[in-house]
Amino acid sequence: MDTDKRKWVFAKNADWPSCIFQANFNDSDIDFEIENVKKLIQSDKAPDGWTVGPLTKPNNLGKSLLKHNFSDVFHQAGMALGLSKLNKIASINSTLVVKKVENDEELSNWSKIVSMVFHIKVDHELLKDLRVESDVTFYLGIYNEKYVSTLLLYLIPGVAGLHAVTTLPDYRNKNFALTMSNRALLDAHDLGYKYGVLKASTMGQPVYKKLGFKKYCDIITYSLSGE
């Protein structure tokens, strides 16, 4: 859903991608708008995941959501990097083959990894629609002929966003996430994009700092169900 006041992606039969990712409310209308969205969530017409970040208006939306019985369920750091300053580092793992997803079979493997790592149900049909969009690129990491890592690159004017950067548990501590991210950012830089952005967990922040990313804000996800 895309309106002047709010934007969301809603996968009815899956957990991801599904969230309210933008809100633009007037201070005087905030209680009314939140209650409207609550009713939509309760009637299964909107996703029960509301992400609040630096572009959210008003900037006290998170506090208002708590007053309306939403729970604070997930914290991430908003990080950014000027791609001309992408660090040249020696810890890139050259044994990982990074490739762009080119067909539905590869996309299915991509979805399985994300589902397994995050313990979520992925809307594969929605991802099939996304794959043909010019501003979206899916990446797979292959190690010893096995798909082990994923990444989604989403491009908006001047900015490259990294999403769903994952590695199967048995293949961690090999710098695969760093290697995947480095490849996608280099691709974006070659296309003329100036900045890279991402949301990182506490565990993920040190990885991205190696590439030159810095934390600029907090991004918090709220849920009406508290899950």
Short mmCIF file of C-alpha atoms in Angstrom, two decimals:
data_model
loop_
_atom_site.label_atom_id
_atom_site.label_comp_id
_atom_site.label_asym_id
_atom_site.label_seq_id
_atom_site.Cartn_x
_atom_site.Cartn_y
_atom_site.Cartn_z
CA MET A 1 0.00 0.00 0.00
CA ASP A 2 1.33 3.42 -0.95
CA THR A 3 -0.36 6.66 0.15
CA ASP A 4 0.84 10.11 1.19
CA LYS A 5 0.39 9.14 4.84
CA ARG A 6 1.74 5.59 5.02
CA LYS A 7 3.48 2.92 2.98
CA TRP A 8 3.63 -0.80 3.55
CA VAL A 9 4.24 -4.19 2.01
CA PHE A 10 1.76 -6.86 3.10
CA ALA A 11 2.36 -10.56 2.50
CA LYS A 12 -0.81 -12.22 3.76
CA ASN A 13 0.47 -15.78 3.82
CA ALA A 14 4.06 -15.09 4.84
CA ASP A 15 6.15 -13.22 7.39
CA TRP A 16 8.45 -11.43 4.95
CA PRO A 17 8.54 -9.04 3.22
CA SER A 18 5.71 -7.58 5.27
CA CYS A 19 5.85 -4.33 7.25
CA ILE A 20 4.74 -0.73 7.54
CA PHE A 21 7.90 1.11 6.57
CA GLN A 22 6.89 4.75 6.28
CA ALA A 23 4.49 7.10 8.06
CA ASN A 24 3.83 10.79 7.52
CA PHE A 25 1.30 12.03 10.06
CA ASN A 26 0.50 15.45 11.49
CA ASP A 27 0.98 15.76 15.26
CA SER A 28 -2.69 16.63 15.68
CA ASP A 29 -3.82 13.50 13.81
CA ILE A 30 -1.41 10.93 15.21
CA ASP A 31 -3.81 9.18 17.63
CA PHE A 32 -6.52 8.99 14.98
CA GLU A 33 -4.11 7.62 12.35
CA ILE A 34 -2.65 4.99 14.68
CA GLU A 35 -6.11 3.76 15.65
CA ASN A 36 -7.04 3.50 11.97
CA VAL A 37 -3.99 1.35 11.29
CA LYS A 38 -4.70 -0.75 14.40
CA LYS A 39 -8.14 -1.60 13.03
CA LEU A 40 -6.62 -2.61 9.70
CA ILE A 41 -4.07 -4.85 11.45
CA GLN A 42 -6.76 -6.44 13.62
CA SER A 43 -8.89 -7.17 10.54
CA ASP A 44 -5.87 -8.66 8.71
CA LYS A 45 -5.74 -5.84 6.16
CA ALA A 46 -2.34 -4.46 7.16
CA PRO A 47 0.95 -6.00 8.37
CA ASP A 48 1.61 -6.26 12.10
CA GLY A 49 5.09 -4.78 11.98
CA TRP A 50 5.70 -1.04 12.06
CA THR A 51 9.25 0.17 11.47
CA VAL A 52 10.10 3.62 12.82
CA GLY A 53 13.24 5.41 11.65
CA PRO A 54 14.66 8.87 10.90
CA LEU A 55 12.20 9.62 8.06
CA THR A 56 9.14 8.86 10.19
CA LYS A 57 6.88 11.82 10.91
CA PRO A 58 6.26 12.88 13.57
CA ASN A 59 9.54 11.86 15.19
CA ASN A 60 7.77 10.80 18.41
CA LEU A 61 5.70 8.15 16.61
CA GLY A 62 7.37 5.33 18.55
CA LYS A 63 6.25 6.73 21.90
CA SER A 64 2.73 7.14 20.54
CA LEU A 65 2.64 3.54 19.31
CA LEU A 66 3.52 2.34 22.82
CA LYS A 67 0.58 4.33 24.21
CA HIS A 68 -1.69 2.52 21.75
CA ASN A 69 -0.64 -0.95 22.97
CA PHE A 70 2.06 -1.65 20.41
CA SER A 71 5.22 -3.33 21.70
CA ASP A 72 8.83 -2.46 20.95
CA VAL A 73 10.09 -5.78 19.51
CA PHE A 74 13.23 -5.20 17.47
CA HIS A 75 16.12 -2.71 17.51
CA GLN A 76 18.55 -2.10 14.65
CA ALA A 77 21.18 0.49 13.79
CA GLY A 78 20.72 2.61 10.69
CA MET A 79 24.14 2.70 9.01
CA ALA A 80 25.45 4.52 5.94
CA LEU A 81 28.56 4.80 3.80
CA GLY A 82 29.74 7.01 0.96
CA LEU A 83 30.56 4.42 -1.70
CA SER A 84 33.64 6.31 -2.83
CA LYS A 85 35.01 5.53 0.66
CA LEU A 86 34.29 1.80 0.56
CA ASN A 87 37.20 0.26 2.44
CA LYS A 88 39.61 -1.96 0.52
CA ILE A 89 40.03 -4.79 3.00
CA ALA A 90 41.96 -8.04 2.96
CA SER A 91 39.25 -10.10 4.67
CA ILE A 92 37.12 -10.59 1.56
CA ASN A 93 36.71 -14.36 1.16
CA SER A 94 37.62 -15.27 -2.42
CA THR A 95 36.41 -18.85 -1.93
CA LEU A 96 32.81 -17.60 -1.94
CA VAL A 97 31.34 -17.29 -5.43
CA VAL A 98 28.86 -14.40 -5.48
CA LYS A 99 26.31 -14.37 -8.28
CA LYS A 100 23.11 -12.56 -9.18
CA VAL A 101 19.91 -14.61 -9.05
CA GLU A 102 18.86 -15.26 -12.64
CA ASN A 103 15.90 -17.65 -12.47
CA ASP A 104 13.11 -18.97 -10.25
CA GLU A 105 15.11 -22.00 -9.11
CA GLU A 106 17.89 -19.79 -7.78
CA LEU A 107 15.30 -17.48 -6.20
CA SER A 108 13.75 -20.49 -4.48
CA ASN A 109 17.14 -21.35 -2.98
CA TRP A 110 17.54 -17.72 -1.93
CA SER A 111 14.15 -17.83 -0.18
CA LYS A 112 14.96 -21.09 1.61
CA ILE A 113 18.15 -19.66 3.10
CA VAL A 114 16.40 -16.51 4.35
CA SER A 115 13.56 -18.60 5.81
CA MET A 116 15.99 -20.93 7.56
CA VAL A 117 18.22 -18.21 9.02
CA PHE A 118 15.49 -15.84 10.19
CA HIS A 119 12.93 -18.55 11.07
CA ILE A 120 10.29 -16.86 8.94
CA LYS A 121 8.00 -17.76 6.07
CA VAL A 122 9.03 -15.89 2.91
CA ASP A 123 6.50 -14.86 0.25
CA HIS A 124 8.19 -16.47 -2.75
CA GLU A 125 5.53 -15.25 -5.21
CA LEU A 126 6.07 -11.65 -4.16
CA LEU A 127 9.83 -12.10 -4.55
CA LYS A 128 9.26 -13.39 -8.09
CA ASP A 129 7.57 -10.09 -8.90
CA LEU A 130 10.39 -8.14 -7.27
CA ARG A 131 13.09 -10.03 -9.17
CA VAL A 132 12.03 -8.53 -12.51
CA GLU A 133 12.14 -4.97 -11.18
CA SER A 134 15.11 -2.96 -12.46
CA ASP A 135 15.85 -1.49 -9.02
CA VAL A 136 16.07 -4.85 -7.21
CA THR A 137 18.86 -7.43 -7.44
CA PHE A 138 19.06 -10.71 -5.51
CA TYR A 139 22.48 -12.23 -4.81
CA LEU A 140 23.47 -15.76 -3.81
CA GLY A 141 26.76 -16.86 -2.27
CA ILE A 142 28.05 -20.29 -3.29
CA TYR A 143 30.66 -22.20 -1.27
CA ASN A 144 31.84 -25.67 -2.28
CA GLU A 145 28.96 -25.82 -4.78
CA LYS A 146 26.37 -25.12 -2.06
CA TYR A 147 24.17 -22.04 -1.71
CA VAL A 148 25.07 -20.59 1.69
CA SER A 149 24.53 -16.79 1.66
CA THR A 150 22.00 -14.22 0.44
CA LEU A 151 21.64 -10.50 -0.11
CA LEU A 152 19.04 -8.20 -1.65
CA LEU A 153 20.14 -4.91 -3.20
CA TYR A 154 17.42 -2.25 -3.51
CA LEU A 155 18.22 0.92 -5.42
CA ILE A 156 16.57 4.31 -5.06
CA PRO A 157 17.91 7.54 -6.61
CA GLY A 158 21.53 7.88 -5.48
CA VAL A 159 21.23 5.30 -2.69
CA ALA A 160 21.84 1.55 -2.55
CA GLY A 161 20.13 -0.37 0.25
CA LEU A 162 21.34 -3.75 1.51
CA HIS A 163 18.72 -6.16 2.86
CA ALA A 164 18.43 -9.82 3.88
CA VAL A 165 22.18 -10.32 4.27
CA THR A 166 22.33 -13.87 5.62
CA THR A 167 24.59 -16.91 5.90
CA LEU A 168 23.63 -20.43 6.94
CA PRO A 169 24.78 -21.16 10.52
CA ASP A 170 27.27 -23.88 9.53
CA TYR A 171 29.12 -21.45 7.26
CA ARG A 172 29.51 -18.43 9.49
CA ASN A 173 32.76 -16.83 10.67
CA LYS A 174 34.16 -16.96 7.14
CA ASN A 175 33.48 -13.28 6.23
CA PHE A 176 30.75 -14.32 3.80
CA ALA A 177 28.36 -11.50 4.80
CA LEU A 178 31.16 -8.99 4.35
CA THR A 179 32.07 -10.51 0.98
CA MET A 180 28.45 -10.44 -0.25
CA SER A 181 28.01 -6.84 0.89
CA ASN A 182 31.25 -5.72 -0.70
CA ARG A 183 30.25 -7.18 -4.08
CA ALA A 184 26.79 -5.58 -4.05
CA LEU A 185 28.16 -2.18 -3.04
CA LEU A 186 30.82 -2.30 -5.75
CA ASP A 187 28.10 -3.11 -8.29
CA ALA A 188 26.05 -0.14 -7.06
CA HIS A 189 29.08 2.16 -7.20
CA ASP A 190 29.79 1.05 -10.77
CA LEU A 191 26.21 2.02 -11.65
CA GLY A 192 26.81 5.52 -10.30
CA TYR A 193 25.20 5.23 -6.87
CA LYS A 194 26.76 7.44 -4.20
CA TYR A 195 25.68 5.98 -0.86
CA GLY A 196 25.05 2.62 0.73
CA VAL A 197 22.57 2.17 3.59
CA LEU A 198 21.45 -0.75 5.73
CA LYS A 199 19.89 -1.82 9.01
CA ALA A 200 22.18 -3.85 11.25
CA SER A 201 21.72 -5.86 14.42
CA THR A 202 24.17 -5.44 17.28
CA MET A 203 25.98 -8.56 16.05
CA GLY A 204 26.12 -7.31 12.47
CA GLN A 205 27.45 -3.81 13.13
CA PRO A 206 31.16 -4.81 13.44
CA VAL A 207 30.97 -6.52 10.03
CA TYR A 208 29.74 -3.40 8.29
CA LYS A 209 32.15 -1.13 10.12
CA LYS A 210 34.95 -3.06 8.41
CA LEU A 211 33.57 -1.81 5.09
CA GLY A 212 33.46 1.76 6.38
CA PHE A 213 29.82 2.02 7.47
CA LYS A 214 28.94 4.29 10.39
CA LYS A 215 25.87 4.27 12.59
CA TYR A 216 23.65 7.33 12.16
CA CYS A 217 20.34 6.43 13.78
CA ASP A 218 18.24 3.84 15.58
CA ILE A 219 15.52 1.92 13.76
CA ILE A 220 12.86 0.26 15.91
CA THR A 221 10.12 -2.15 14.89
CA TYR A 222 6.84 -2.20 16.81
CA SER A 223 4.18 -4.90 16.82
CA LEU A 224 0.58 -4.94 17.99
CA SER A 225 0.78 -8.62 18.87
CA GLY A 226 4.13 -8.19 20.63
CA GLU A 227 5.80 -10.86 18.48
#
